[in-house]
Coordinates of N, CA and C in Angstrom, one line a residue:
Chain G
X1 N 0.9 -1.0 0.2 CA 0.3 -0.1 0.2 C 1.1 1.7 0.0
X2 N 2.2 1.2 0.5 CA 3.1 2.3 0.8 C 3.4 2.9 -0.8
X3 N 3.8 1.7 -0.8 CA 4.2 1.3 -2.5 C 3.7 2.9 -4.0
X4 N 2.2 2.0 -3.8 CA 1.1 2.4 -4.3 C 1.1 4.0 -3.5
X5 N 0.8 4.4 -2.8 CA 1.1 5.5 -2.2 C 1.8 6.3 -2.7
X6 N 3.1 5.9 -3.3 CA 3.9 6.6 -3.6 C 3.9 7.3 -4.9
X7 N 3.6 6.4 -6.1 CA 3.9 5.7 -7.1 C 3.1 6.8 -7.5
X8 N 1.8 7.2 -6.3 CA 0.5 7.8 -6.9 C 0.4 8.9 -6.9
X9 N 1.6 9.6 -5.9 CA 1.6 11.2 -5.6 C 2.2 11.4 -6.4
X10 N 3.3 10.7 -6.7 CA 4.2 11.0 -8.2 C 3.4 11.8 -9.3
X11 N 3.1 10.1 -9.8 CA 1.8 10.5 -10.9 C 1.1 11.4 -10.9
X12 N 0.7 11.6 -9.4 CA -0.7 12.7 -9.0 C 0.3 14.4 -10.0
X13 N 1.3 13.9 -8.7 CA 2.0 15.9 -9.5 C 3.1 15.9 -10.8
X14 N 3.6 14.6 -11.5 CA 3.5 15.0 -12.7 C 2.0 15.0 -13.8
X15 N 1.0 14.6 -14.0 CA 0.0 15.0 -14.3 C -0.3 16.1 -14.7
X16 N 0.0 16.5 -12.9 CA -0.5 18.1 -12.8 C -0.2 19.2 -13.4
X17 N 1.5 18.5 -13.2 CA 2.0 20.3 -14.5 C 2.5 19.9 -15.2
X18 N 2.2 18.3 -15.9 CA 2.0 18.4 -17.4 C 0.2 19.2 -18.0
X19 N -0.5 19.1 -17.2 CA -1.6 19.3 -17.2 C -1.7 20.9 -17.0
X20 N -1.0 21.1 -16.4 CA -0.7 23.4 -16.3 C 0.4 23.7 -17.7
X21 N 1.2 22.5 -17.7 CA 2.3 22.9 -19.3 C 1.4 23.4 -20.7
X22 N 0.2 22.0 -21.2 CA -0.6 22.0 -21.6 C -1.6 23.0 -21.7
X23 N -2.3 23.1 -21.0 CA -3.0 24.8 -20.9 C -2.8 25.4 -21.3
X24 N -1.8 25.8 -20.3 CA -0.8 27.6 -20.1 C 0.1 27.2 -21.8
X25 N 0.2 26.1 -22.5 CA 1.0 26.4 -24.3 C -1.0 26.4 -24.8
X26 N -1.7 25.9 -24.5 CA -3.0 26.4 -25.4 C -3.2 27.5 -25.3
X27 N -3.6 27.7 -24.0 CA -3.7 29.5 -24.0 C -2.4 30.3 -24.6
X28 N -1.8 30.1 -24.6 CA -0.4 31.5 -25.3 C -0.8 31.3 -26.4
X29 N -0.5 29.9 -27.2 CA -1.3 29.6 -28.5 C -2.7 30.4 -29.3
X30 N -3.3 30.2 -28.3 CA -4.6 31.0 -28.7 C -4.3 32.3 -28.6
X31 N -3.7 32.8 -27.7 CA -3.9 34.5 -27.9 C -2.6 34.9 -28.8
X32 N -1.4 34.4 -28.7 CA -0.7 34.4 -29.7 C -1.2 34.2 -31.8
X33 N -2.0 33.4 -31.6 CA -3.0 33.5 -33.3 C -4.0 34.8 -33.2
X34 N -4.7 34.5 -32.5 CA -5.8 35.8 -32.1 C -5.3 36.9 -32.5
X35 N -4.2 37.3 -31.8 CA -3.6 38.9 -31.5 C -2.8 39.0 -32.5
X36 N -2.2 37.9 -33.1 CA -1.1 37.9 -34.0 C 0.2 38.5 -33.7
X37 N 0.4 38.1 -32.2 CA 1.4 38.9 -31.9 C 3.1 38.9 -32.6
X38 N 4.0 39.1 -31.7 CA 5.5 39.1 -32.4 C 6.1 37.3 -32.6
X39 N 5.5 37.0 -32.2 CA 5.9 35.6 -31.5 C 5.5 34.1 -32.8
X40 N 4.3 34.9 -33.5 CA 3.7 34.7 -34.5 C 4.5 34.7 -36.2
X41 N 4.4 33.8 -36.5 CA 5.1 34.2 -38.2 C 4.7 32.8 -39.2
X42 N 4.8 33.9 -40.3 CA 4.5 32.8 -41.1 C 6.0 32.5 -42.1
X43 N 6.1 31.3 -42.6 CA 6.7 30.9 -43.4 C 6.8 29.8 -43.7
X44 N 7.9 29.0 -45.1 CA 7.7 28.5 -46.6 C 6.3 29.2 -47.7
X45 N 6.9 30.8 -47.2 CA 6.3 30.8 -48.6 C 4.6 31.2 -48.4
X46 N 4.6 31.0 -47.0 CA 2.7 31.5 -46.7 C 2.1 29.7 -46.5
X47 N 2.6 29.0 -46.4 CA 2.5 27.6 -46.4 C 2.2 26.8 -45.0
X48 N 3.0 27.9 -44.9 CA 2.9 27.0 -42.6 C 2.9 28.2 -41.6
X49 N 3.0 27.7 -40.4 CA 2.7 28.9 -39.8 C 4.0 28.6 -38.7
X50 N 3.6 29.3 -37.5 CA 5.2 29.4 -36.6 C 4.8 30.0 -35.2
X51 N 5.1 28.7 -34.5 CA 5.1 29.8 -32.9 C 6.2 30.1 -32.6
X52 N 6.8 31.0 -31.7 CA 8.2 30.5 -31.4 C 7.5 30.5 -29.2
X53 N 8.8 29.8 -29.1 CA 8.1 30.6 -27.2 C 8.7 32.0 -26.8
X54 N 8.1 31.7 -26.0 CA 8.3 33.7 -25.3 C 9.2 34.4 -25.4
X55 N 10.1 34.9 -25.9 CA 11.8 36.0 -25.5 C 12.4 35.3 -25.8
X56 N 12.1 34.2 -27.1 CA 13.3 33.5 -28.0 C 12.7 33.1 -29.0
X57 N 13.8 32.7 -30.1 CA 13.5 33.0 -31.6 C 13.3 31.2 -32.0
X58 N 13.0 30.2 -30.6 CA 13.2 28.8 -30.4 C 11.4 28.3 -31.5
X59 N 11.1 28.1 -32.3 CA 10.0 27.7 -32.2 C 9.5 26.6 -31.6
X60 N 7.6 26.4 -31.0 CA 7.3 25.3 -30.4 C 5.9 24.3 -31.1
X61 N 5.5 25.4 -32.1 CA 4.4 24.9 -33.1 C 4.6 25.1 -34.0
X62 N 4.7 24.5 -35.1 CA 4.7 24.5 -36.1 C 3.8 24.1 -37.1
X63 N 2.8 24.3 -38.0 CA 1.7 23.5 -39.0 C 1.2 24.4 -39.9
X64 N 0.3 23.8 -40.9 CA 0.2 24.3 -42.1 C -0.9 25.7 -42.0
X65 N -0.7 26.6 -42.9 CA -1.2 28.1 -42.3 C -2.6 28.0 -42.6
X66 N -3.3 27.4 -42.2 CA -5.1 27.1 -42.4 C -6.1 27.2 -40.8
X67 N -7.2 28.2 -41.0 CA -7.6 28.4 -39.5 C -8.0 26.7 -38.9
X68 N -8.0 26.0 -40.1 CA -8.5 24.7 -39.3 C -7.5 23.5 -38.4
X69 N -6.0 23.9 -38.9 CA -4.7 23.1 -38.1 C -4.5 24.2 -37.1
X70 N -4.8 25.1 -37.3 CA -4.4 26.2 -36.0 C -5.7 25.7 -35.0
X71 N -6.9 26.1 -35.1 CA -8.0 25.6 -34.4 C -7.6 24.3 -33.8
X72 N -7.8 23.0 -35.0 CA -7.0 21.8 -34.2 C -6.0 21.6 -32.5
X73 N -5.1 22.5 -33.3 CA -3.8 21.9 -32.8 C -3.5 22.8 -31.3
X74 N -4.3 24.1 -30.9 CA -5.1 24.7 -30.0 C -5.9 23.9 -29.3
X75 N -6.7 23.3 -30.0 CA -8.1 22.7 -28.7 C -7.5 21.4 -28.6
X76 N -6.9 20.5 -29.7 CA -6.2 19.1 -28.7 C -5.2 19.4 -27.6
X77 N -4.5 20.5 -27.8 CA -3.4 20.8 -26.5 C -4.1 21.0 -25.5
X78 N -5.4 22.0 -25.4 CA -6.1 22.6 -25.1 C -7.0 21.2 -23.6
X79 N -7.8 20.2 -24.7 CA -8.0 19.3 -24.6 C -7.6 18.3 -23.6
X80 N -5.9 17.8 -23.9 CA -5.3 17.4 -23.4 C -4.3 18.0 -21.7
X81 N -4.1 19.2 -21.7 CA -4.5 19.4 -20.4 C -5.5 19.5 -19.7
X82 N -6.9 19.3 -20.1 CA -8.1 18.6 -18.9 C -7.6 17.5 -18.9
X83 N -7.7 16.5 -19.6 CA -7.5 14.8 -19.7 C -6.6 15.0 -18.4
X84 N -4.9 15.8 -18.5 CA -3.7 15.2 -17.5 C -4.3 16.0 -16.3
X85 N -5.2 16.7 -15.9 CA -6.1 17.6 -15.2 C -6.9 16.4 -14.9
X86 N -7.5 15.8 -15.3 CA -8.6 14.6 -14.8 C -8.0 13.6 -14.6
X87 N -7.0 13.2 -15.2 CA -5.8 11.5 -14.7 C -5.7 12.1 -13.5
X88 N -4.7 13.2 -13.2 CA -4.0 14.1 -12.4 C -5.2 13.4 -10.6
X89 N -7.0 14.1 -10.9 CA -7.2 13.8 -9.5 C -7.6 12.0 -9.9
X90 N -7.1 10.8 -10.5 CA -7.8 9.8 -10.4 C -6.3 9.4 -9.8
X91 N -5.2 9.6 -9.9 CA -4.0 9.2 -9.5 C -4.3 9.6 -7.6
X92 N -4.9 10.9 -7.5 CA -5.1 11.3 -6.0 C -5.6 10.6 -5.5
X93 N -6.6 9.4 -6.0 CA -7.0 9.0 -4.9 C -6.4 7.9 -4.1
X94 N -5.8 7.0 -5.0 CA -4.8 6.0 -4.6 C -3.6 6.5 -3.4
X95 N -3.5 8.6 -3.3 CA -2.7 9.0 -2.8 C -3.1 8.8 -1.3
X96 N -4.6 8.9 -0.8 CA -5.1 8.7 -0.2 C -4.8 7.8 0.6
X97 N -4.9 8.3 2.3 CA -5.5 7.3 3.1 C -6.9 6.4 3.3
X98 N -8.1 6.8 3.0 CA -8.7 5.7 2.3 C -9.1 6.4 0.5
X99 N -9.4 5.0 0.1 CA -9.5 5.0 -1.0 C -11.5 5.3 -1.5
X100 N -11.6 4.4 -0.5 CA -13.4 4.3 -1.3 C -14.1 5.7 -0.3
X101 N -13.7 6.7 -1.0 CA -14.9 7.9 -0.8 C -15.9 8.1 -1.9
X102 N -16.3 9.2 -1.4 CA -17.5 9.7 -3.1 C -16.7 10.5 -4.0
X103 N -15.9 11.2 -2.8 CA -15.3 11.7 -4.0 C -14.5 11.2 -5.1
X104 N -14.1 10.3 -4.1 CA -13.4 9.4 -5.5 C -14.4 8.9 -6.7
X105 N -14.8 8.2 -6.1 CA -16.0 8.0 -7.1 C -16.3 8.6 -8.0
X106 N -16.6 9.8 -7.9 CA -17.0 11.0 -8.8 C -15.7 11.6 -9.7
X107 N -14.3 11.5 -9.0 CA -12.7 12.3 -9.8 C -13.4 11.0 -11.2
X108 N -13.3 9.7 -10.3 CA -13.3 8.2 -11.6 C -14.2 8.6 -12.4
X109 N -16.1 9.2 -12.0 CA -16.7 9.3 -13.1 C -16.6 10.3 -13.8
X110 N -16.0 11.2 -13.5 CA -15.4 12.6 -14.4 C -14.7 12.4 -15.6
X111 N -13.7 11.1 -15.1 CA -12.6 10.6 -16.1 C -13.7 9.5 -16.9
X112 N -14.0 8.9 -16.5 CA -14.9 7.7 -18.0 C -15.9 8.4 -18.7
X113 N -16.1 9.5 -18.0 CA -17.2 10.2 -19.0 C -16.9 11.1 -19.7
X114 N -15.6 11.4 -20.2 CA -15.3 12.8 -20.2 C -14.0 11.9 -21.7
X115 N -13.7 10.8 -20.9 CA -13.0 9.7 -22.0 C -14.5 8.9 -22.8
X116 N -15.4 9.1 -22.5 CA -16.4 8.7 -23.7 C -17.1 9.3 -24.3
X117 N -17.0 10.3 -24.0 CA -17.8 11.6 -24.7 C -16.9 13.2 -25.3
X118 N -15.8 13.1 -24.3 CA -15.0 13.8 -25.6 C -13.9 14.0 -27.4
X119 N -13.5 13.1 -26.9 CA -12.9 12.0 -28.4 C -13.8 12.3 -29.9
X120 N -14.6 11.3 -28.9 CA -15.6 11.3 -30.2 C -16.2 12.1 -30.5
X121 N -16.6 13.3 -29.6 CA -17.3 14.1 -30.0 C -16.1 15.2 -31.2
X122 N -15.2 15.2 -30.0 CA -14.1 16.0 -30.9 C -14.1 15.2 -32.4
X123 N -13.4 14.5 -32.3 CA -13.5 14.1 -33.6 C -14.7 13.9 -35.1
X124 N -15.6 13.7 -34.2 CA -17.1 13.4 -35.5 C -17.3 15.4 -35.9
X125 N -17.0 16.0 -34.8 CA -16.7 17.6 -35.1 C -15.6 17.4 -36.2
X126 N -14.8 17.6 -36.1 CA -13.8 17.7 -37.1 C -13.6 17.1 -38.3
X127 N -14.5 15.6 -37.9 CA -14.3 15.0 -39.2 C -16.2 15.9 -40.2
X128 N -16.5 16.0 -39.7 CA -17.6 17.4 -40.4 C -17.1 18.1 -41.1
X129 N -15.9 19.0 -40.6 CA -15.3 19.7 -41.4 C -13.9 20.1 -42.6
X130 N -13.6 19.0 -41.8 CA -11.8 18.8 -42.3 C -11.8 17.7 -41.8
X131 N -11.0 17.4 -43.3 CA -10.4 16.1 -43.1 C -9.4 15.5 -41.9
X132 N -9.3 14.3 -41.3 CA -8.9 13.9 -40.6 C -7.6 13.2 -40.1
X133 N -6.7 13.2 -39.6 CA -5.4 11.9 -40.0 C -6.0 11.2 -39.1
X134 N -5.0 9.9 -39.8 CA -5.8 8.3 -39.3 C -5.0 8.0 -38.3
X135 N -4.3 8.7 -37.6 CA -4.2 8.1 -36.1 C -5.5 8.5 -35.0
X136 N -6.4 9.4 -35.3 CA -7.4 10.2 -35.0 C -8.3 9.2 -34.0
X137 N -8.5 7.8 -35.3 CA -10.2 6.8 -34.9 C -8.8 6.2 -34.0
X138 N -7.5 6.1 -33.8 CA -6.8 5.3 -32.6 C -7.1 5.8 -31.4
X139 N -6.7 6.6 -31.9 CA -6.8 7.5 -30.0 C -8.0 7.8 -29.1
X140 N -9.2 8.0 -30.3 CA -10.5 7.8 -29.7 C -10.7 6.2 -29.7
X141 N -10.5 5.4 -30.4 CA -10.3 4.6 -29.3 C -9.8 3.7 -28.4
X142 N -8.5 4.1 -27.7 CA -8.2 4.6 -27.1 C -8.0 5.2 -25.9
X143 N -9.2 5.8 -25.8 CA -9.6 6.9 -24.7 C -10.9 6.1 -24.1
X144 N -11.5 5.6 -25.7 CA -12.4 4.6 -24.8 C -12.4 3.8 -24.1
X145 N -11.5 2.7 -24.1 CA -11.2 1.8 -24.1 C -10.8 2.0 -22.6
X146 N -10.1 3.3 -22.4 CA -9.1 3.7 -20.8 C -10.8 4.1 -20.0
X147 N -11.4 4.6 -20.9 CA -12.9 5.3 -20.4 C -13.3 3.4 -19.9
X148 N -13.6 2.8 -20.4 CA -14.2 1.6 -20.3 C -13.3 0.8 -19.0
X149 N -12.1 0.6 -18.8 CA -11.6 0.5 -17.3 C -12.0 1.4 -15.9
X150 N -11.6 2.5 -16.6 CA -12.5 3.2 -15.2 C -13.5 3.0 -14.9
X151 N -14.1 2.8 -15.9 CA -16.4 2.8 -15.5 C -16.1 2.0 -14.8
X152 N -15.5 0.4 -15.0 CA -15.3 -0.9 -14.4 C -14.6 -0.6 -12.5
X153 N -13.4 0.6 -12.5 CA -13.0 0.9 -11.4 C -13.9 1.5 -10.8
X154 N -14.5 2.3 -11.5 CA -15.7 3.1 -10.6 C -16.6 2.4 -10.2
X155 N -16.8 1.2 -10.4 CA -18.4 0.1 -10.0 C -17.4 -1.0 -9.2
X156 N -15.8 -0.7 -9.0 CA -15.8 -1.9 -8.1 C -15.5 -0.6 -6.6
X157 N -15.5 1.0 -7.1 CA -15.3 1.5 -5.7 C -16.1 2.0 -4.9
X158 N -17.5 1.8 -5.9 CA -18.8 1.8 -5.3 C -19.4 0.6 -4.7
X159 N -18.5 -0.1 -5.3 CA -18.8 -1.6 -4.2 C -18.3 -1.4 -2.7
X160 N -17.0 -1.0 -3.2 CA -16.1 -0.5 -1.9 C -16.7 -0.2 -1.0
X161 N -17.3 1.1 -2.0 CA -17.4 2.0 -0.2 C -18.6 2.0 0.4
X162 N -19.7 1.0 -0.2 CA -20.6 0.5 0.4 C -20.4 -0.6 1.7
X163 N -19.6 -1.7 1.1 CA -19.4 -2.4 2.1 C -18.4 -1.5 3.2
X164 N -17.4 -0.9 2.6 CA -16.8 0.2 3.7 C -17.7 0.6 5.1
X165 N -18.9 1.0 4.2 CA -20.3 2.1 5.0 C -20.7 0.9 6.7
X166 N -20.7 -0.2 5.1 CA -21.1 -1.6 6.1 C -20.5 -1.7 7.4
X167 N -19.3 -2.1 6.8 CA -17.8 -2.0 7.9 C -18.3 -1.5 9.1
X168 N -18.4 0.0 8.7 CA -17.9 0.9 9.9 C -19.6 0.8 10.9
X169 N -20.5 -0.1 10.5 CA -21.1 0.2 11.6 C -21.1 -1.1 12.5
X170 N -20.2 -2.4 12.0 CA -19.9 -3.6 12.8 C -18.5 -2.9 14.1
X171 N -19.6 -2.6 15.2 CA -18.3 -2.2 16.1 C -17.6 -3.0 16.8
Chain U
X1 N -35.0 -4.1 14.0 CA -33.9 -5.1 14.4 C -34.8 -5.8 15.6
X2 N -34.5 -7.0 15.7 CA -35.2 -8.1 16.5 C -33.8 -8.0 18.0
X3 N -32.6 -7.8 17.6 CA -32.1 -7.8 18.5 C -31.4 -6.5 19.5
X4 N -32.0 -6.3 20.5 CA -32.2 -4.7 21.4 C -31.0 -5.0 21.8
X5 N -30.0 -3.7 21.9 CA -29.0 -3.4 22.6 C -29.1 -3.0 24.2
X6 N -28.6 -3.4 25.2 CA -29.2 -2.8 26.6 C -27.6 -2.0 27.3
X7 N -26.8 -1.7 26.6 CA -25.8 -0.6 26.8 C -26.3 0.0 28.1
X8 N -27.4 0.6 27.9 CA -27.7 2.3 28.6 C -28.2 1.2 30.1
X9 N -28.9 0.4 29.8 CA -29.3 -0.1 30.7 C -28.3 -0.3 32.1
X10 N -27.2 -1.3 30.8 CA -25.9 -1.7 32.3 C -25.4 -0.5 33.0
X11 N -25.2 0.1 31.7 CA -24.3 1.8 32.4 C -25.0 2.5 34.0
X12 N -26.5 2.5 33.4 CA -27.3 3.3 34.8 C -27.3 2.0 35.8
X13 N -26.7 0.9 35.7 CA -27.2 0.2 36.6 C -25.5 0.5 37.4
X14 N -24.8 0.6 36.2 CA -23.2 0.1 37.3 C -22.9 2.2 37.1
X15 N -23.9 3.0 37.3 CA -23.9 4.3 37.2 C -21.8 4.2 36.6
X16 N -22.1 4.7 35.1 CA -21.2 4.5 34.9 C -21.4 5.9 33.1
X17 N -20.8 7.0 32.9 CA -21.1 7.5 31.9 C -21.0 6.7 30.6
X18 N -21.2 7.1 29.5 CA -20.8 6.4 28.2 C -19.1 7.2 27.9
X19 N -18.5 8.2 28.3 CA -17.3 8.6 28.0 C -16.5 7.7 29.2
X20 N -16.8 7.9 29.2 CA -15.9 6.6 30.4 C -15.9 5.4 30.2
X21 N -17.5 4.5 29.6 CA -17.3 3.0 28.8 C -16.5 3.4 27.6
X22 N -16.4 4.1 26.8 CA -16.0 4.6 25.9 C -14.2 4.4 25.4
X23 N -14.4 4.9 26.5 CA -13.3 5.1 26.5 C -12.0 3.4 27.6
X24 N -12.9 3.1 28.0 CA -12.2 1.5 28.4 C -12.1 0.8 27.0
X25 N -13.2 1.2 26.2 CA -13.4 0.0 25.1 C -12.3 0.5 24.2
X26 N -11.8 1.5 24.8 CA -11.2 2.0 22.9 C -12.0 2.4 22.1
X27 N -13.1 3.1 21.9 CA -14.1 2.8 20.8 C -14.3 4.8 21.2
X28 N -14.6 5.4 19.9 CA -15.1 6.6 20.1 C -16.7 6.6 20.7
X29 N -16.6 8.0 20.9 CA -18.4 7.7 21.5 C -19.4 7.7 20.5
X30 N -18.6 8.3 19.6 CA -19.6 8.6 18.1 C -19.7 7.1 17.8
X31 N -19.3 6.1 17.8 CA -19.1 4.3 17.8 C -20.0 3.2 19.0
X32 N -19.3 4.8 20.0 CA -21.0 4.0 21.7 C -21.9 3.9 21.1
X33 N -22.1 5.3 21.0 CA -23.6 6.3 20.7 C -24.7 4.9 19.0
X34 N -23.6 4.9 18.3 CA -24.3 3.6 17.0 C -25.1 2.4 17.5
X35 N -23.6 2.1 18.7 CA -24.1 0.6 19.3 C -25.2 0.7 20.0
X36 N -25.5 2.2 20.9 CA -26.7 1.9 21.7 C -27.7 2.5 21.8
X37 N -27.9 3.3 20.1 CA -29.2 3.5 19.4 C -30.0 2.4 18.0
X38 N -28.9 1.0 18.5 CA -29.1 0.0 17.6 C -29.4 0.1 16.4
X39 N -28.2 1.0 16.0 CA -27.7 1.1 14.5 C -27.1 0.4 13.9
X40 N -26.2 -0.1 15.1 CA -25.3 -1.0 14.5 C -25.6 -2.4 13.1
X41 N -24.6 -2.6 12.2 CA -25.2 -3.8 12.0 C -23.9 -4.9 12.6
X42 N -23.5 -5.0 13.3 CA -23.2 -6.1 13.9 C -22.0 -5.5 15.6
X43 N -21.5 -6.7 16.4 CA -20.6 -6.4 17.0 C -19.7 -7.6 17.0
X44 N -18.6 -6.9 17.1 CA -17.2 -8.1 17.3 C -17.2 -8.8 19.1
X45 N -16.6 -10.1 18.9 CA -16.6 -10.5 19.8 C -15.8 -9.9 20.9
X46 N -14.7 -8.9 20.0 CA -14.0 -8.9 21.1 C -14.3 -7.6 21.9
X47 N -15.1 -6.8 21.0 CA -16.0 -5.6 21.5 C -16.4 -5.8 22.6
X48 N -17.4 -7.6 22.1 CA -18.4 -7.9 23.4 C -17.7 -8.5 25.0
X49 N -16.2 -8.5 24.7 CA -15.9 -8.8 25.7 C -15.2 -7.6 26.8
X50 N -14.9 -6.9 26.0 CA -14.6 -5.4 26.2 C -16.0 -5.0 26.7
X51 N -16.7 -4.7 26.4 CA -17.9 -4.1 27.8 C -18.2 -5.4 28.5
X52 N -18.2 -6.8 28.4 CA -18.4 -7.3 29.9 C -17.8 -7.6 30.9
X53 N -16.3 -6.8 29.9 CA -15.5 -6.9 31.0 C -15.7 -5.0 32.1
X54 N -15.6 -4.3 31.5 CA -15.8 -3.1 31.6 C -16.7 -2.6 32.7
X55 N -18.4 -3.8 32.4 CA -19.5 -3.5 33.2 C -20.0 -4.8 34.2
X56 N -19.0 -5.5 34.1 CA -18.6 -7.1 34.3 C -20.0 -7.3 34.8
X57 N -20.5 -7.7 33.5 CA -21.8 -8.5 33.1 C -21.2 -9.7 31.9
X58 N -22.8 -10.1 31.5 CA -22.8 -11.5 30.7 C -23.2 -10.9 29.3
X59 N -22.7 -11.2 28.3 CA -23.6 -10.8 27.2 C -24.6 -10.8 26.8
X60 N -26.1 -11.9 27.9 CA -26.7 -11.5 27.6 C -27.6 -10.6 28.9
X61 N -26.8 -9.4 29.5 CA -27.6 -8.6 29.7 C -27.6 -7.0 28.5
X62 N -26.4 -7.3 27.8 CA -26.2 -7.1 27.0 C -26.5 -6.6 25.7
X63 N -27.4 -7.9 25.5 CA -28.3 -8.3 24.1 C -29.1 -9.2 24.2
X64 N -30.3 -8.2 23.9 CA -31.7 -9.1 24.3 C -32.2 -9.7 22.8
X65 N -33.1 -10.9 22.5 CA -34.2 -11.1 21.4 C -35.2 -10.6 21.7
X66 N -35.9 -10.3 20.8 CA -37.0 -9.6 21.1 C -38.0 -10.3 20.2
X67 N -38.9 -11.1 20.3 CA -39.6 -11.8 19.5 C -40.8 -11.0 19.3
X68 N -41.4 -11.0 17.7 CA -42.3 -10.4 17.3 C -41.7 -9.2 16.8
X69 N -40.8 -9.0 16.7 CA -40.0 -7.7 15.8 C -40.2 -7.7 14.7
X70 N -40.8 -6.5 13.7 CA -41.0 -6.5 12.1 C -40.5 -7.6 11.5
X71 N -39.0 -7.5 11.8 CA -38.0 -8.2 11.1 C -37.3 -9.6 10.9
X72 N -38.4 -10.2 12.2 CA -38.7 -11.4 12.8 C -38.9 -12.5 11.8

């Protein structure tokens, strides 16, 4: 149990840091693309765009110079920020003293519901308007699979909470 | 519940307070209250043993079966 707690605490912090980085990147890209700040530039004769790190000339985001490509990149980075935040919440459950709690079940529920709904919705949305690259279907399937596993873990937690409450009434 | 917990009665007979009994049993007052009010789902043998020791009584003095209760 101690090992699980240590590993989950580490994963919680790592996922939280990734979440902050992804969300900040998404917000930064959104601001740069919207306001066309000096960090944004068009390259390759207008075919591609480039966003550089603040106060540097080092590029960190490159893509085709189309609104679709820009929107896709910003949205995906932002959504993965949310994904890492939700998964950090899941890891947080296992770092606590008591695992079977209402709060823990809610965290698992948010995680599996978002994995079931968001990837397929975003995929359908993009496919309606633009051509979607091939790995997208695989990502949707993987997120769905992750959702299924978490759904079953949430069911185990609900059963565990019920048994724990019963156990608390045995004096 | 057809099983009645008579800890209150024994506490009154021994002129002991709930707080004191809880301390002797090593359980919280909240848990003792759950036991006294009949909300408990069960009682462990070691708890029963500790109650009998603290109140100088038999398990039958603590627990009573009441026939004709809706749950029987």
